[in-house]
Coordinates of C-alpha atoms and ligand atoms in Angstrom, one line a residue:
X1 CA 22.5 12.4 -11.5
X2 CA 22.7 10.0 -8.2
X3 CA 21.6 10.1 -4.6
X4 CA 23.5 8.7 -1.3
X5 CA 20.4 6.6 0.8
X6 CA 20.6 5.5 4.3
X7 CA 18.5 2.4 5.4
X8 CA 17.2 2.3 9.1
X9 CA 16.6 -1.2 10.0
X10 CA 18.2 -4.2 9.1
X11 CA 15.5 -6.6 10.5
X12 CA 13.5 -9.2 8.4
X13 CA 11.6 -6.9 5.6
X14 CA 15.0 -4.4 5.1
X15 CA 16.9 -7.7 3.6
X16 CA 14.7 -7.5 0.5
X17 CA 15.2 -3.9 -0.2
X18 CA 18.7 -3.9 0.7
X19 CA 20.4 -5.0 -2.6
X20 CA 18.0 -3.3 -4.6
X21 CA 18.9 -0.2 -3.4
X22 CA 22.7 -0.8 -3.4
X23 CA 22.5 -2.3 -7.3
X24 CA 20.5 0.8 -8.3
X25 CA 22.2 2.5 -11.1
X26 CA 21.5 6.1 -9.7
X27 CA 22.2 5.3 -6.6
X28 CA 25.8 6.2 -5.7
X29 CA 26.3 4.8 -2.1
X30 CA 24.2 3.1 0.5
X31 CA 24.5 3.6 4.6
X32 CA 23.0 1.0 6.8
X33 CA 22.0 1.3 10.2
X34 CA 20.5 -0.5 12.9
X35 CA 20.4 -0.3 16.8
X36 CA 21.3 -4.1 17.1
X37 CA 24.9 -4.6 15.9
X38 CA 24.5 -8.4 15.1
X39 CA 22.1 -7.3 12.7
X40 CA 23.6 -4.7 11.2
X41 CA 27.3 -6.4 10.7
X42 CA 25.5 -9.4 9.6
X43 CA 23.4 -7.3 6.9
X44 CA 26.4 -5.0 5.8
X45 CA 28.6 -8.4 4.9
X46 CA 25.7 -10.4 3.5
X47 CA 25.0 -7.6 1.2
X48 CA 28.5 -5.5 0.8
X49 CA 27.7 -2.5 2.5
X50 CA 30.8 -0.7 3.6
X51 CA 29.3 2.3 5.6
X52 CA 27.4 1.4 8.8
X53 CA 26.3 3.3 11.9
X54 CA 23.8 2.7 15.1
X55 CA 20.9 5.0 14.4
X56 CA 18.7 7.0 12.6
X57 CA 20.3 10.3 14.2
X58 CA 23.2 9.2 13.0
X59 CA 22.2 8.5 9.5
X60 CA 20.6 12.1 9.7
X61 CA 23.9 13.6 10.5
X62 CA 25.6 12.1 7.6
X63 CA 25.2 13.3 3.9
X64 CA 22.8 11.2 2.7
X65 CA 20.2 12.6 0.2
X66 CA 17.1 10.3 1.3
X67 CA 16.3 7.7 4.2
X68 CA 14.3 4.4 3.8
X69 CA 12.6 3.3 7.1
X70 CA 12.2 -0.4 7.6
X71 CA 11.8 0.0 11.7
X72 CA 8.9 -1.5 13.4
X73 CA 5.9 -0.2 12.4
X74 CA 4.6 2.5 15.2
X75 CA 7.8 4.1 15.0
X76 CA 7.7 5.1 10.9
X77 CA 5.3 8.5 11.1
X78 CA 7.6 10.0 14.3
X79 CA 11.0 8.9 12.3
X80 CA 9.7 9.9 8.5
X81 CA 8.9 13.6 10.2
X82 CA 12.3 13.9 11.8
X83 CA 14.0 12.8 8.7
X84 CA 11.9 15.1 6.3
X85 CA 12.9 18.1 8.9
X86 CA 16.4 17.0 8.7
X87 CA 16.4 17.7 4.9
X88 CA 15.8 13.9 3.9
X89 CA 13.7 12.5 1.6
X90 CA 11.9 9.7 2.9
X91 CA 10.6 5.8 1.7
X92 CA 8.8 4.1 4.6
X93 CA 7.7 0.6 5.1
X94 CA 3.9 0.7 6.0
X95 CA 1.8 1.8 7.4
X96 CA 2.9 5.9 7.7
X97 CA 1.5 6.7 10.8
X98 CA -0.4 5.7 13.7
X99 CA -3.1 7.7 13.9
X100 CA -5.3 10.5 11.9
X101 CA -3.6 13.1 13.7
X102 CA -0.1 11.8 13.0
X103 CA -1.0 11.1 9.1
X104 CA -2.2 14.6 8.8
X105 CA 0.9 16.1 10.6
X106 CA 2.8 13.6 8.1
X107 CA 1.4 15.2 4.9
X108 CA 1.4 18.8 6.3
X109 CA 5.6 18.0 7.0
X110 CA 6.1 17.0 3.5
X111 CA 4.0 19.4 2.0
X112 CA 6.3 22.3 4.5
X113 CA 9.6 20.5 3.1
X114 CA 8.8 20.0 0.0
X115 CA 11.1 16.7 0.1
X116 CA 10.0 13.3 -1.8
X117 CA 8.3 11.0 0.5
X118 CA 7.2 7.5 -0.7
X119 CA 5.3 4.4 1.5
X120 CA 6.1 1.3 0.0
X121 CA 2.9 -0.2 -0.6
X122 CA 3.1 -3.4 -2.1
X123 CA -0.2 -4.1 -3.0
X124 CA -0.3 -1.2 -5.8
X125 CA 2.0 -3.4 -7.7
X126 CA 0.5 -6.8 -7.2
X127 CA -0.1 -8.4 -10.7
X128 CA -4.1 -8.1 -10.4
X129 CA -3.6 -4.7 -9.0
X130 CA -1.2 -3.6 -12.4
X131 CA -3.6 -5.5 -14.5
X132 CA -6.9 -3.9 -13.5
X133 CA -5.8 -0.8 -13.4
X134 CA -4.5 -1.2 -16.8
X135 CA -8.2 -2.4 -18.1
X136 CA -9.8 0.4 -15.8
X137 CA -7.8 3.0 -17.7
X138 CA -9.2 1.4 -20.7
X139 CA -12.5 1.8 -20.0
X140 CA -12.7 -2.3 -19.9
X141 CA -15.0 -2.6 -16.9
X142 CA -17.1 0.5 -17.8
X143 CA -18.5 2.1 -14.7
X144 CA -17.2 0.1 -11.6
X145 CA -19.7 -0.2 -9.1
X146 CA -18.3 -1.7 -6.5
X147 CA -14.6 -2.6 -5.3
X148 CA -13.9 -5.5 -3.1
X149 CA -10.2 -6.1 -1.3
X150 CA -9.3 -8.8 1.5
X151 CA -6.1 -9.0 3.6
X152 CA -5.6 -12.3 5.4
X153 CA -3.1 -13.0 7.5
X154 CA -3.5 -15.3 10.5
X155 CA -1.0 -15.2 13.3
X156 CA -2.0 -17.5 15.8
X157 CA 0.7 -17.9 18.3
X158 CA 0.8 -21.2 18.5
X159 CA 1.3 -21.6 15.0
X160 CA 4.4 -23.4 13.8
X161 CA 4.5 -22.8 9.9
X162 CA 6.2 -19.8 8.7
X163 CA 3.8 -17.3 10.7
X164 CA 5.8 -18.7 13.9
X165 CA 8.6 -16.6 12.2
X166 CA 6.4 -13.5 13.6
X167 CA 6.3 -14.9 17.1
X168 CA 9.9 -15.8 17.3
X169 CA 10.9 -12.4 16.7
X170 CA 10.2 -10.8 19.5
X171 CA 9.7 -12.5 22.8
X172 CA 5.9 -14.2 23.0
X173 CA 5.3 -11.7 26.2
X174 CA 6.0 -8.9 23.7
X175 CA 4.1 -10.4 20.8
X176 CA 1.0 -11.1 22.8
X177 CA 0.5 -7.1 23.5
X178 CA 1.7 -6.0 20.0
X179 CA -0.2 -8.4 17.5
X180 CA -3.5 -7.5 18.9
X181 CA -3.6 -4.1 17.4
X182 CA -6.6 -3.6 15.5
X183 CA -6.7 -4.6 12.1
X184 CA -7.9 -1.7 10.8
X185 CA -4.9 0.0 11.9
X186 CA -3.0 -1.3 9.3
X187 CA -5.1 -1.1 6.1
X188 CA -3.0 -0.3 3.5
X189 CA -2.6 -3.8 2.0
X190 CA -6.7 -3.6 1.3
X191 CA -7.6 0.0 0.5
X192 CA -4.5 0.6 -1.5
X193 CA -5.8 -2.2 -3.9
X194 CA -9.4 -0.3 -4.3
X195 CA -8.3 3.2 -4.5
X196 CA -5.3 1.9 -7.0
X197 CA -7.6 0.2 -9.5
X198 CA -10.2 3.4 -9.9
X199 CA -8.4 5.9 -8.3
X200 CA -11.6 7.0 -5.8
X201 CA -10.8 7.7 -2.1
X202 CA -12.9 6.4 0.8
X203 CA -15.6 9.6 1.9
X204 CA -17.6 7.9 4.5
X205 CA -17.1 4.4 6.1
X206 CA -19.3 1.9 8.2
X207 CA -17.6 -1.3 9.6
X208 CA -18.5 -4.1 11.7
X209 CA -15.5 -6.4 14.2
X210 CA -15.4 -9.8 15.0
X211 CA -15.1 -10.1 18.9
X212 CA -12.3 -12.6 18.7
X213 CA -12.5 -15.5 22.1
X214 CA -9.7 -17.4 21.1
X215 CA -7.8 -18.6 24.4
X216 CA -4.2 -17.8 23.2
X217 CA -5.5 -14.3 24.4
X218 CA -4.0 -11.9 21.7
X219 CA -7.7 -9.9 21.4
X220 CA -8.2 -9.9 24.9
X221 CA -8.5 -6.0 25.2
X222 CA -7.0 -6.4 29.0
X223 CA -4.0 -7.9 27.1
X224 CA -3.0 -6.2 24.1
X225 CA -1.7 -2.5 23.8
X226 CA -4.7 -1.5 21.9
X227 CA -7.6 -2.2 24.5
X228 CA -8.6 -4.4 21.4
X229 CA -11.0 -7.0 21.0
X230 CA -11.6 -7.2 16.9
X231 CA -9.7 -10.0 15.4
X232 CA -11.3 -9.4 12.0
X233 CA -12.9 -6.1 10.9
X234 CA -15.3 -5.7 7.3
X235 CA -15.7 -2.0 6.1
X236 CA -18.1 -0.5 3.9
X237 CA -17.1 2.6 2.1
X238 CA -18.8 5.3 0.1
X239 CA -16.3 6.3 -2.6
X240 CA -15.7 9.4 -4.3
X241 CA -16.6 8.4 -7.5
X242 CA -20.1 7.0 -6.1
X243 CA -19.3 3.5 -5.8
X244 CA -18.8 1.2 -2.9
X245 CA -15.6 -0.6 -1.4
X246 CA -15.8 -3.5 0.7
X247 CA -12.8 -4.0 3.1
X248 CA -11.7 -7.3 4.9
X249 CA -8.8 -7.1 7.4
X250 CA -9.0 -10.5 8.9
X251 CA -6.6 -11.7 11.2
X252 CA -7.9 -14.8 12.5
X253 CA -9.4 -16.6 9.7
X254 CA -9.0 -20.5 8.4
X255 CA -7.0 -19.3 5.4
X256 CA -3.4 -19.4 4.0
X257 CA -3.2 -15.6 3.7
X258 CA -2.6 -13.0 0.9
X259 CA -4.4 -10.0 -0.6
X260 CA -7.5 -10.6 -3.0
X261 CA -9.9 -8.4 -5.0
X262 CA -12.7 -8.7 -7.0
X263 CA -14.0 -5.3 -9.4
X264 CA -17.7 -5.4 -10.4
X265 CA -18.4 -3.0 -13.6
X266 CA -21.3 -2.1 -15.4
X267 CA -19.8 -4.1 -18.5
X268 CA -16.8 -6.5 -17.3
X269 CA -16.2 -7.9 -13.5
X270 CA -12.9 -9.5 -12.2
X271 CA -13.1 -12.3 -9.5
X272 CA -9.4 -12.8 -8.4
X273 CA -9.4 -15.4 -5.1
X274 CA -7.4 -18.4 -4.6
X275 CA -9.4 -20.1 -6.8
X276 CA -7.6 -18.2 -9.7
X277 CA -8.3 -15.2 -11.6
X278 CA -11.7 -14.7 -13.9
X279 CA -13.2 -12.3 -16.3
X280 CA -16.4 -12.3 -16.8
X281 CA -18.8 -10.2 -19.0
X282 CA -22.4 -10.4 -19.3
X283 CA -22.8 -13.8 -21.1
X284 CA -21.2 -17.3 -19.4
X285 CA -19.2 -17.2 -22.7
X286 CA -17.7 -14.0 -22.0
X287 CA -15.7 -15.8 -19.3
X288 CA -11.9 -15.8 -19.2
X289 CA -9.3 -17.0 -16.9
X290 CA -6.6 -14.3 -17.0
X291 CA -3.4 -16.3 -16.8
X292 CA -1.1 -13.3 -17.0
X293 CA -1.4 -12.7 -13.3
X294 CA 0.1 -15.7 -12.1
X295 CA 2.6 -17.1 -14.7
X296 CA 6.1 -16.2 -13.6
X297 CA 8.7 -14.7 -15.5
X298 CA 11.7 -17.2 -14.3
X299 CA 13.9 -15.5 -16.8
X300 CA 14.4 -12.2 -15.2
X301 CA 13.0 -10.0 -12.4
X302 CA 12.2 -13.2 -10.3
X303 CA 8.6 -13.3 -8.8
X304 CA 7.1 -10.8 -11.2
X305 CA 4.3 -11.9 -13.5
X306 CA 3.7 -11.2 -16.9
X307 CA 0.9 -8.4 -16.2
X308 CA 3.3 -6.7 -14.5
X309 CA 5.5 -3.4 -16.5
X310 CA 9.4 -4.9 -15.9
X311 CA 10.6 -3.2 -18.9
X312 CA 10.7 0.1 -16.8
X313 CA 12.9 -1.6 -14.2
X314 CA 16.7 -1.0 -14.2
X315 CA 18.5 -3.9 -15.8
X316 CA 20.4 -4.0 -12.7
X317 CA 17.9 -5.3 -10.7
X318 CA 17.2 -8.7 -13.4
X319 CA 18.7 -11.1 -11.4
X320 CA 17.8 -9.8 -7.9
X321 CA 15.5 -10.9 -5.1
X322 CA 12.0 -9.2 -5.7
X323 CA 9.1 -10.5 -3.1
X324 CA 5.7 -9.9 -2.5
X325 CA 4.6 -10.6 -5.8
X326 CA 7.5 -8.7 -7.5
X327 CA 6.2 -5.4 -5.9
X328 CA 9.7 -4.5 -4.5
X329 CA 11.7 -3.8 -7.3
X330 CA 8.8 -1.5 -8.7
X331 CA 8.9 0.2 -5.2
X332 CA 12.6 0.5 -5.0
X333 CA 12.8 2.0 -8.4
X334 CA 9.9 4.4 -7.8
X335 CA 11.5 5.9 -4.7
X336 CA 14.9 6.4 -6.6
X337 CA 13.5 8.0 -9.6
X338 CA 11.4 10.5 -7.6
X339 CA 14.5 11.5 -5.8
X340 CA 16.1 12.4 -8.7
X341 CA 13.6 13.6 -11.0
X342 CA 11.8 15.5 -8.1
X343 CA 8.2 14.4 -9.4
X344 CA 6.1 12.2 -6.4
X345 CA 6.3 8.9 -6.9
X346 CA 2.7 7.5 -7.3
X347 CA 2.3 6.1 -3.3
X348 CA 2.9 9.6 -2.4
X349 CA 2.2 10.8 1.2
X350 CA -1.4 11.7 0.2
X351 CA -2.1 8.3 -1.2
X352 CA -0.7 6.8 1.7
X353 CA -2.8 8.8 3.9
X354 CA -5.7 8.0 1.7
X355 CA -5.0 4.0 2.2
X356 CA -4.6 4.5 5.9
X357 CA -7.0 7.0 7.3
X358 CA -10.2 5.1 6.4
X359 CA -9.2 2.2 8.5
X360 CA -8.9 4.6 11.7
X361 CA -12.8 5.5 11.3
X362 CA -13.9 2.0 10.3
X363 CA -12.4 0.9 13.7
X364 CA -14.1 3.7 15.3
X365 CA -17.6 2.5 13.8
X366 CA -16.6 -0.8 15.0
X367 CA -16.6 0.4 18.0
X368 CA -19.7 2.7 17.8
X369 CA -21.6 -0.4 16.3
X370 CA -21.3 0.2 12.6
X371 CA -22.2 4.1 12.7
X372 CA -21.2 5.5 9.3
X373 CA -18.9 8.2 9.8
X374 CA -16.8 10.7 7.6
X375 CA -13.4 9.8 6.5
X376 CA -11.3 13.0 6.7
X377 CA -9.2 13.5 3.6
X378 CA -6.1 15.6 2.9
X379 CA -6.3 16.1 -0.8
X380 CA -4.5 14.3 -3.4
X381 CA -1.0 16.5 -3.1
X382 CA 0.3 18.2 -6.5
X383 CA -0.7 17.5 -10.3
Ligands
NAD401 N1 4.2 -5.8 2.4 C1 4.5 -5.1 3.2 O1 4.7 -4.4 3.0 C2 5.4 -5.5 4.4 C3 5.9 -6.8 4.8 C4 6.7 -7.0 6.0 C5 6.6 -6.1 7.0 N2 6.4 -4.8 6.4 C6 6.9 -3.4 7.2 O2 8.2 -3.3 7.6 C7 8.5 -2.9 8.8 C8 9.7 -3.6 9.4 O3 9.5 -5.1 9.5 P1 10.3 -6.2 10.3 O4 9.7 -7.3 10.4 O5 11.5 -5.7 9.2 O6 10.7 -5.4 11.7 P2 12.0 -5.9 12.5 O7 11.1 -5.9 14.1 O8 12.6 -7.4 12.2 O9 13.3 -4.5 12.0 C9 12.9 -3.7 12.3 C10 14.4 -2.8 13.1 O10 14.5 -1.7 13.0 C11 15.5 -1.5 14.0 N3 15.5 0.1 14.5 C12 14.3 0.5 14.9 N4 14.2 1.8 15.3 C13 15.7 2.2 15.0 C14 16.5 3.3 15.1 N5 16.1 4.4 15.5 N6 17.6 3.6 14.5 C15 18.2 2.1 13.8 N7 17.4 1.3 13.8 C16 16.2 1.1 14.0 C17 15.2 -2.6 14.9 O11 16.7 -2.4 15.6 C18 15.2 -3.5 14.2 O12 16.1 -4.4 13.8 C19 7.5 -3.1 9.6 O13 7.2 -1.7 10.0 C20 6.3 -3.8 8.8 O14 4.7 -3.2 8.9 C21 5.6 -4.4 5.7

């Protein structure tokens, strides 16, 4: 069996996924849409996609089985629900929604329509998360008592390095209104590291925010669309298995950026940071470096490390681009498999909600001076 897929959005991020969906052996055709004709025709020519159209509505009116959304993040929730109601399976770039209410409505829409939904959470397939998940399954850490995860992404508007690309994509005037969104409204890259290793979810959260005072004004509550003053937010979460999780979402930080994690277990621990990955036991002699997280496979599935299970990927992906630590190929393959088999993918809508909702609550806690608040949970979905 194979599917027809419509890709909506031919912007920067979609460039990584168009060639993957196009090459997947169980995708029989790709339809590419973007409101911007220039982007649409350039991407169609570059990746050899014959069928194009302008809008999501055009895609939904076509005979595609599934839709992949690479549109701006605040559009994802409404667009995904519109596509599900039109009878299409949905893949969405992160985050899945813009509020707790919208997330709940999305979960209910998936439940009502019975369609497949996947949020493309790249951190779920990062080498250190794959490695720790596998070790946890084997009982290597003992009981995990604390998970720590961070996502560091400074987007100073005056920056002239690669972060300047973000500023250049939209006019500086619009950028400054949008960039200052609360970091905890985009928490999926961190929450998913903690949840992706232990399987437990956040039940209560208290958080603290750094009130930014940089002259660029990104986090001036009178300037940005969100009345938000926090550039960095740290949450302490109580997990459903009794452990704690400390989550950092930082947007103003002297750091080149990325996703990092520590696992603190009763038998062993993992420290994964810019300095490398080290596993530690009870004695100094148990300490060893985990090079499989960094050693790349130059020959196939570019960008993947030895710790990632590339044997499950389609052979057709072998020489194709694969960004964000090799996670893109796993995500694209998960979605096509799910559509074909009818089995929900690992980063399904119930997991997506658990990656996102604690962040909205954490932001509220920051505004209330760190008070601990309950995290709504919309269930684990079907077994
Ligand atoms: N690691 C990650 O998971 C990661 C990394 C980067 C970006 N992202 C996500 O990917 C998404 C896309 O980011 P980007 O940088 O490519 O954005 P972008 O602004 O470059 O592209 C979005 C495109 O969607 C198009 N679009 C919007 N609504 C449409 C509609 N109704 N019909 C047709 N086209 C429509 C726009 O014209 C635009 O070209 C964002 O939501 C971002 O959060 C995720």
